[in-house]
Amino acid sequence: MPPPVFRFAPSPNGLLHLGHAYSALLNFDLARQNGGRFLLRIEDIDGARSRPDYEAAIYQDLAWLGIVWETPVRRQSEHFDLYRDAVERLAGHGLVYPAFESRAEIVRMIEQSPHMQVSAKPWPRDPDGSPLYPGSVTTLPPQEREARMRAGEPFVLRLDSGTACRQAGALMWEEQGSGPGGETKRVAARPEAWGDVVLARKETPTSYHLSVVLDDALQGVTHVVRGQDLFWATSVHRLLQQLLGLPAPVYRHHGLLRGEDGRKLSKSARAASLQSLREQGLSPQNIREMVGLP
Ligand code: GLU
């Protein structure tokens, strides 16, 4: 049996905090306990938010924690061609279409939709709480889509989720952790809950969902261990794996560390960074204790 492969895949758009330390150490410990490999991947597809100094801080923080990773480190921004090819493959199966609306226009489309005029029910939202995209593949004639792209308008490429889900059929994943609702073991994927997700953008030929799925497969990742906030994203990942003929890793979603206010730690909420904890004199052992790892 080849060794299991674990990975930690941060985005260099802020300093790592205790939640990242927990996820990275858990993956590293699991790899060691199981005679496996541990990979680090830099998820830097967002050119506007990714910064070299944050990437350097990731290496510094992880090394300080005693984590050792294989090199070279895969940086997603260096593999746009691969992601572009995958979108083209999906497009070749008639599963991708361009959409041109801004966020504000999407909100307006929803407000003006016949559903909102006649139904008492609120507009459906995805598991992250964003309203589902209301357009459908049929709303714009193909010639008009082509013309607008040629004219240089901003666009995103969306997955035609209805057709994609029909093509893929029912999907499950093996869950070794648990979901926010206590889901365990074999979880039924619900990609339809996300609607027509964005696969790529005019300026960025990929998205989180697409690149994570392609890279996990390409790097031979067998165990995806990550926070529970990504639990339902796994539905989309299973769908893309099925459509692209990629193997499905085993998943383990771990609980999220919460701040004193009970909210999940996040870069934007200015959770104390590992860098600042280190500067305050804390040791890697203190960090392990704080995140509840032996
Ligand atoms: N890059 C993602 C993040 O920073 C994690 C991706 C994953 O583990 O699937 O939250």
Short mmCIF file of C-alpha atoms and ligand atoms in Angstrom, two decimals:
data_model
loop_
_atom_site.label_atom_id
_atom_site.label_comp_id
_atom_site.label_asym_id
_atom_site.label_seq_id
_atom_site.Cartn_x
_atom_site.Cartn_y
_atom_site.Cartn_z
CA MET A 1 0.00 0.00 0.00
CA PRO A 2 1.42 3.44 -0.88
CA PRO A 3 1.68 5.77 2.12
CA PRO A 4 -1.25 8.10 2.86
CA VAL A 5 -0.77 11.69 1.72
CA PHE A 6 -1.92 14.63 3.85
CA ARG A 7 -1.71 18.32 3.05
CA PHE A 8 -2.14 21.76 4.55
CA ALA A 9 -3.26 24.31 1.98
CA PRO A 10 -3.32 27.88 3.29
CA SER A 11 -4.00 31.01 1.27
CA PRO A 12 -1.33 33.69 1.72
CA ASN A 13 -3.78 36.52 2.31
CA GLY A 14 -3.10 37.10 6.00
CA LEU A 15 -1.09 35.85 8.94
CA LEU A 16 -1.77 32.36 10.28
CA HIS A 17 -3.62 32.12 13.61
CA LEU A 18 -4.27 29.33 16.12
CA GLY A 19 -6.93 27.76 13.89
CA HIS A 20 -4.35 27.29 11.14
CA ALA A 21 -1.82 25.95 13.65
CA TYR A 22 -4.36 23.33 14.73
CA SER A 23 -5.13 22.25 11.16
CA ALA A 24 -1.48 22.16 10.10
CA LEU A 25 -0.31 20.29 13.21
CA LEU A 26 -3.20 17.82 12.98
CA ASN A 27 -2.33 17.00 9.36
CA PHE A 28 1.37 16.74 10.19
CA ASP A 29 0.75 14.50 13.22
CA LEU A 30 -1.63 12.24 11.26
CA ALA A 31 0.93 11.89 8.47
CA ARG A 32 3.63 10.91 10.95
CA GLN A 33 1.40 8.55 12.94
CA ASN A 34 0.36 6.76 9.75
CA GLY A 35 3.73 6.59 8.04
CA GLY A 36 2.41 9.08 5.51
CA ARG A 37 3.61 12.12 3.61
CA PHE A 38 2.85 15.73 4.48
CA LEU A 39 2.57 18.37 1.75
CA LEU A 40 2.21 22.10 1.97
CA ARG A 41 0.35 23.87 -0.83
CA ILE A 42 0.08 27.63 -1.28
CA GLU A 43 -3.41 28.53 -2.54
CA ASP A 44 -2.59 31.88 -4.12
CA ILE A 45 -4.99 32.10 -7.06
CA ASP A 46 -6.33 35.43 -5.80
CA GLY A 47 -3.66 37.77 -7.13
CA ALA A 48 -5.25 40.80 -5.49
CA ARG A 49 -5.17 39.39 -1.95
CA SER A 50 -2.13 37.06 -1.99
CA ARG A 51 1.13 38.62 -0.78
CA PRO A 52 4.71 37.32 -0.80
CA ASP A 53 5.28 38.49 2.78
CA TYR A 54 2.28 36.41 3.95
CA GLU A 55 3.68 33.40 2.09
CA ALA A 56 7.07 33.91 3.75
CA ALA A 57 5.30 34.15 7.13
CA ILE A 58 3.55 30.81 6.47
CA TYR A 59 6.92 29.08 6.00
CA GLN A 60 8.32 30.79 9.07
CA ASP A 61 5.35 29.94 11.33
CA LEU A 62 5.14 26.30 10.24
CA ALA A 63 8.88 25.74 10.63
CA TRP A 64 8.69 27.32 14.10
CA LEU A 65 5.90 24.88 15.01
CA GLY A 66 8.27 22.03 14.10
CA ILE A 67 6.44 21.08 10.92
CA VAL A 68 8.47 19.62 8.07
CA TRP A 69 7.05 19.54 4.54
CA GLU A 70 8.13 18.20 1.19
CA THR A 71 9.64 20.53 -1.37
CA PRO A 72 9.13 21.99 -3.87
CA VAL A 73 5.95 23.52 -2.50
CA ARG A 74 3.14 23.69 -5.04
CA ARG A 75 1.95 27.25 -5.64
CA GLN A 76 -1.37 27.37 -7.44
CA SER A 77 -0.59 30.62 -9.27
CA GLU A 78 2.05 28.70 -11.24
CA HIS A 79 -0.48 26.22 -12.66
CA PHE A 80 -3.16 28.31 -14.32
CA ASP A 81 -2.75 26.37 -17.58
CA LEU A 82 -3.78 23.15 -15.89
CA TYR A 83 -6.91 24.74 -14.44
CA ARG A 84 -7.75 26.37 -17.78
CA ASP A 85 -7.56 22.97 -19.48
CA ALA A 86 -9.94 21.47 -16.95
CA VAL A 87 -12.50 24.24 -17.51
CA GLU A 88 -12.21 23.60 -21.23
CA ARG A 89 -12.81 19.91 -20.70
CA LEU A 90 -15.96 20.66 -18.70
CA ALA A 91 -17.02 23.16 -21.36
CA GLY A 92 -16.53 20.43 -23.96
CA HIS A 93 -19.21 18.46 -22.12
CA GLY A 94 -21.56 21.44 -22.29
CA LEU A 95 -21.29 22.13 -18.57
CA VAL A 96 -19.92 25.68 -18.52
CA TYR A 97 -21.41 29.02 -19.46
CA PRO A 98 -20.30 32.64 -19.09
CA ALA A 99 -22.27 35.03 -16.89
CA PHE A 100 -21.84 38.78 -16.86
CA GLU A 101 -23.76 40.16 -13.88
CA SER A 102 -22.13 42.03 -11.02
CA ARG A 103 -23.11 41.16 -7.45
CA ALA A 104 -25.50 44.12 -7.34
CA GLU A 105 -27.14 43.01 -10.60
CA ILE A 106 -27.60 39.51 -9.21
CA VAL A 107 -29.40 40.97 -6.19
CA ARG A 108 -31.62 42.99 -8.54
CA MET A 109 -32.34 39.92 -10.70
CA ILE A 110 -33.48 38.08 -7.59
CA GLU A 111 -35.68 40.92 -6.39
CA GLN A 112 -37.34 41.16 -9.81
CA SER A 113 -37.69 37.42 -10.35
CA PRO A 114 -41.21 36.00 -10.71
CA HIS A 115 -40.45 33.76 -7.72
CA MET A 116 -40.10 36.78 -5.45
CA GLN A 117 -43.33 38.32 -6.79
CA VAL A 118 -45.49 35.28 -6.07
CA SER A 119 -43.74 33.19 -3.43
CA ALA A 120 -43.72 33.76 0.29
CA LYS A 121 -40.56 31.69 0.56
CA PRO A 122 -37.20 33.47 0.76
CA TRP A 123 -34.78 33.12 -2.12
CA PRO A 124 -32.63 29.97 -1.65
CA ARG A 125 -29.12 30.45 -0.31
CA ASP A 126 -26.03 28.26 -0.58
CA PRO A 127 -24.48 26.60 2.51
CA ASP A 128 -22.29 29.70 3.00
CA GLY A 129 -25.36 31.93 3.06
CA SER A 130 -25.00 33.58 -0.36
CA PRO A 131 -28.10 33.77 -2.56
CA LEU A 132 -28.06 31.17 -5.35
CA TYR A 133 -27.34 32.54 -8.80
CA PRO A 134 -30.71 33.15 -10.43
CA GLY A 135 -29.75 33.07 -14.08
CA SER A 136 -29.99 29.97 -16.10
CA VAL A 137 -28.03 28.77 -19.06
CA THR A 138 -30.91 29.51 -21.31
CA THR A 139 -31.33 33.21 -20.51
CA LEU A 140 -28.73 34.50 -22.99
CA PRO A 141 -28.43 33.27 -26.56
CA PRO A 142 -24.96 31.78 -27.28
CA GLN A 143 -24.13 34.45 -29.91
CA GLU A 144 -24.75 37.23 -27.42
CA ARG A 145 -22.51 35.54 -24.83
CA GLU A 146 -19.71 35.21 -27.37
CA ALA A 147 -20.08 38.81 -28.48
CA ARG A 148 -19.96 40.15 -24.91
CA MET A 149 -16.84 38.12 -24.12
CA ARG A 150 -15.18 39.32 -27.32
CA ALA A 151 -16.05 42.91 -26.40
CA GLY A 152 -13.96 42.47 -23.25
CA GLU A 153 -16.77 42.61 -20.67
CA PRO A 154 -15.94 41.13 -17.28
CA PHE A 155 -17.40 37.63 -16.91
CA VAL A 156 -17.29 34.50 -14.79
CA LEU A 157 -17.61 30.95 -16.05
CA ARG A 158 -20.30 29.05 -14.17
CA LEU A 159 -21.02 25.35 -13.90
CA ASP A 160 -24.41 24.37 -15.26
CA SER A 161 -25.15 22.51 -12.05
CA GLY A 162 -28.45 20.99 -13.14
CA THR A 163 -26.89 19.23 -16.13
CA ALA A 164 -23.73 18.45 -14.15
CA CYS A 165 -25.64 16.80 -11.30
CA ARG A 166 -27.71 14.76 -13.74
CA GLN A 167 -24.54 13.60 -15.53
CA ALA A 168 -22.75 12.75 -12.29
CA GLY A 169 -25.62 10.98 -10.51
CA ALA A 170 -25.75 10.45 -6.74
CA LEU A 171 -22.42 11.02 -4.96
CA MET A 172 -21.13 10.24 -1.48
CA TRP A 173 -17.95 10.85 0.43
CA GLU A 174 -16.21 9.06 3.27
CA GLU A 175 -16.11 11.34 6.30
CA GLN A 176 -13.76 10.48 9.15
CA GLY A 177 -14.54 13.62 11.13
CA SER A 178 -17.98 15.19 11.33
CA GLY A 179 -20.08 17.89 9.78
CA PRO A 180 -21.69 20.90 11.43
CA GLY A 181 -24.86 18.86 11.88
CA GLY A 182 -22.99 15.81 13.23
CA GLU A 183 -22.81 14.05 9.83
CA THR A 184 -20.27 11.20 9.84
CA LYS A 185 -19.04 8.18 7.88
CA ARG A 186 -20.77 8.17 4.51
CA VAL A 187 -22.20 11.54 3.63
CA ALA A 188 -24.48 12.14 0.66
CA ALA A 189 -23.11 15.04 -1.39
CA ARG A 190 -25.57 17.84 -2.18
CA PRO A 191 -23.89 19.85 -4.92
CA GLU A 192 -27.26 21.22 -6.05
CA ALA A 193 -27.33 23.24 -2.81
CA TRP A 194 -24.61 25.49 -4.28
CA GLY A 195 -26.33 26.25 -7.58
CA ASP A 196 -24.26 27.25 -10.60
CA VAL A 197 -20.91 27.79 -8.86
CA VAL A 198 -18.21 29.96 -10.39
CA LEU A 199 -15.42 27.85 -11.92
CA ALA A 200 -13.26 30.63 -13.32
CA ARG A 201 -13.16 34.38 -13.89
CA LYS A 202 -12.06 36.55 -16.75
CA GLU A 203 -8.86 37.55 -14.93
CA THR A 204 -8.34 34.27 -13.01
CA PRO A 205 -8.84 31.05 -14.98
CA THR A 206 -9.84 29.07 -11.90
CA SER A 207 -11.65 29.12 -8.56
CA TYR A 208 -11.04 27.65 -5.12
CA HIS A 209 -13.27 24.62 -5.85
CA LEU A 210 -11.67 23.76 -9.17
CA SER A 211 -8.02 24.17 -8.20
CA VAL A 212 -8.36 22.37 -4.87
CA VAL A 213 -9.88 19.33 -6.56
CA LEU A 214 -7.33 19.22 -9.37
CA ASP A 215 -4.35 19.72 -7.07
CA ASP A 216 -5.47 17.16 -4.50
CA ALA A 217 -5.73 14.60 -7.31
CA LEU A 218 -2.50 15.61 -9.02
CA GLN A 219 -0.56 15.54 -5.75
CA GLY A 220 -2.02 12.15 -4.83
CA VAL A 221 -3.65 13.48 -1.66
CA THR A 222 -5.46 10.57 0.00
CA HIS A 223 -6.70 12.38 3.14
CA VAL A 224 -8.15 15.88 3.13
CA VAL A 225 -8.14 17.10 6.73
CA ARG A 226 -9.56 20.62 7.04
CA GLY A 227 -11.98 22.77 9.00
CA GLN A 228 -15.69 22.11 9.31
CA ASP A 229 -16.36 25.42 7.54
CA LEU A 230 -15.49 23.58 4.32
CA PHE A 231 -17.66 20.55 5.07
CA TRP A 232 -20.39 21.29 2.52
CA ALA A 233 -17.89 22.55 -0.05
CA THR A 234 -17.00 18.87 -0.30
CA SER A 235 -20.29 18.39 -2.18
CA VAL A 236 -18.99 20.54 -5.02
CA HIS A 237 -15.60 18.86 -4.82
CA ARG A 238 -17.15 15.42 -5.22
CA LEU A 239 -19.15 16.66 -8.20
CA LEU A 240 -16.07 18.09 -9.93
CA GLN A 241 -14.06 14.93 -9.17
CA GLN A 242 -16.76 12.84 -10.78
CA LEU A 243 -17.05 15.08 -13.85
CA LEU A 244 -13.26 15.23 -14.33
CA GLY A 245 -12.65 11.54 -13.64
CA LEU A 246 -10.54 12.20 -10.51
CA PRO A 247 -10.29 9.95 -7.46
CA ALA A 248 -12.05 10.97 -4.24
CA PRO A 249 -9.86 11.30 -1.16
CA VAL A 250 -11.13 10.47 2.32
CA TYR A 251 -12.27 13.59 4.20
CA ARG A 252 -11.94 14.56 7.80
CA HIS A 253 -13.47 17.87 8.79
CA HIS A 254 -12.33 19.07 12.17
CA GLY A 255 -14.03 21.42 14.60
CA LEU A 256 -13.10 25.10 14.45
CA LEU A 257 -11.32 26.95 17.21
CA ARG A 258 -13.43 29.81 18.51
CA GLY A 259 -12.38 33.15 19.92
CA GLU A 260 -13.54 34.43 23.30
CA ASP A 261 -16.60 35.88 21.58
CA GLY A 262 -17.54 32.37 20.40
CA ARG A 263 -16.93 33.21 16.75
CA LYS A 264 -14.61 31.19 14.57
CA LEU A 265 -11.10 32.57 14.37
CA SER A 266 -10.45 34.36 11.12
CA LYS A 267 -7.81 36.50 9.52
CA SER A 268 -10.31 39.27 8.90
CA ALA A 269 -11.52 39.30 12.52
CA ARG A 270 -7.90 39.93 13.52
CA ALA A 271 -7.44 36.75 15.55
CA ALA A 272 -4.05 36.82 17.29
CA SER A 273 -1.46 35.71 14.77
CA LEU A 274 1.09 32.99 15.47
CA GLN A 275 3.70 35.64 14.80
CA SER A 276 2.42 37.83 17.61
CA LEU A 277 2.07 34.86 19.99
CA ARG A 278 5.68 33.97 19.22
CA GLU A 279 6.77 37.56 19.88
CA GLN A 280 4.93 37.43 23.21
CA GLY A 281 7.26 34.59 24.19
CA LEU A 282 5.00 31.57 23.67
CA SER A 283 6.66 28.31 22.62
CA PRO A 284 5.52 25.80 19.98
CA GLN A 285 4.62 23.52 22.91
CA ASN A 286 2.37 26.27 24.33
CA ILE A 287 0.64 26.48 20.93
CA ARG A 288 0.05 22.71 20.88
CA GLU A 289 -1.51 22.95 24.35
CA MET A 290 -3.66 25.92 23.33
CA VAL A 291 -5.11 24.01 20.37
CA GLY A 292 -5.54 20.81 22.38
CA LEU A 293 -2.97 18.61 20.64
CA PRO A 294 -0.56 16.41 22.58
N1 GLU B 1 -7.04 27.41 0.99
C1 GLU B 1 -8.14 27.16 1.84
C2 GLU B 1 -8.11 28.11 3.02
O1 GLU B 1 -7.18 28.83 3.22
C3 GLU B 1 -8.17 25.73 2.38
C4 GLU B 1 -8.43 24.76 1.32
C5 GLU B 1 -8.69 23.32 1.76
O2 GLU B 1 -8.15 22.88 2.78
O3 GLU B 1 -9.39 22.63 1.05
O4 GLU B 1 -9.03 28.14 3.79
#
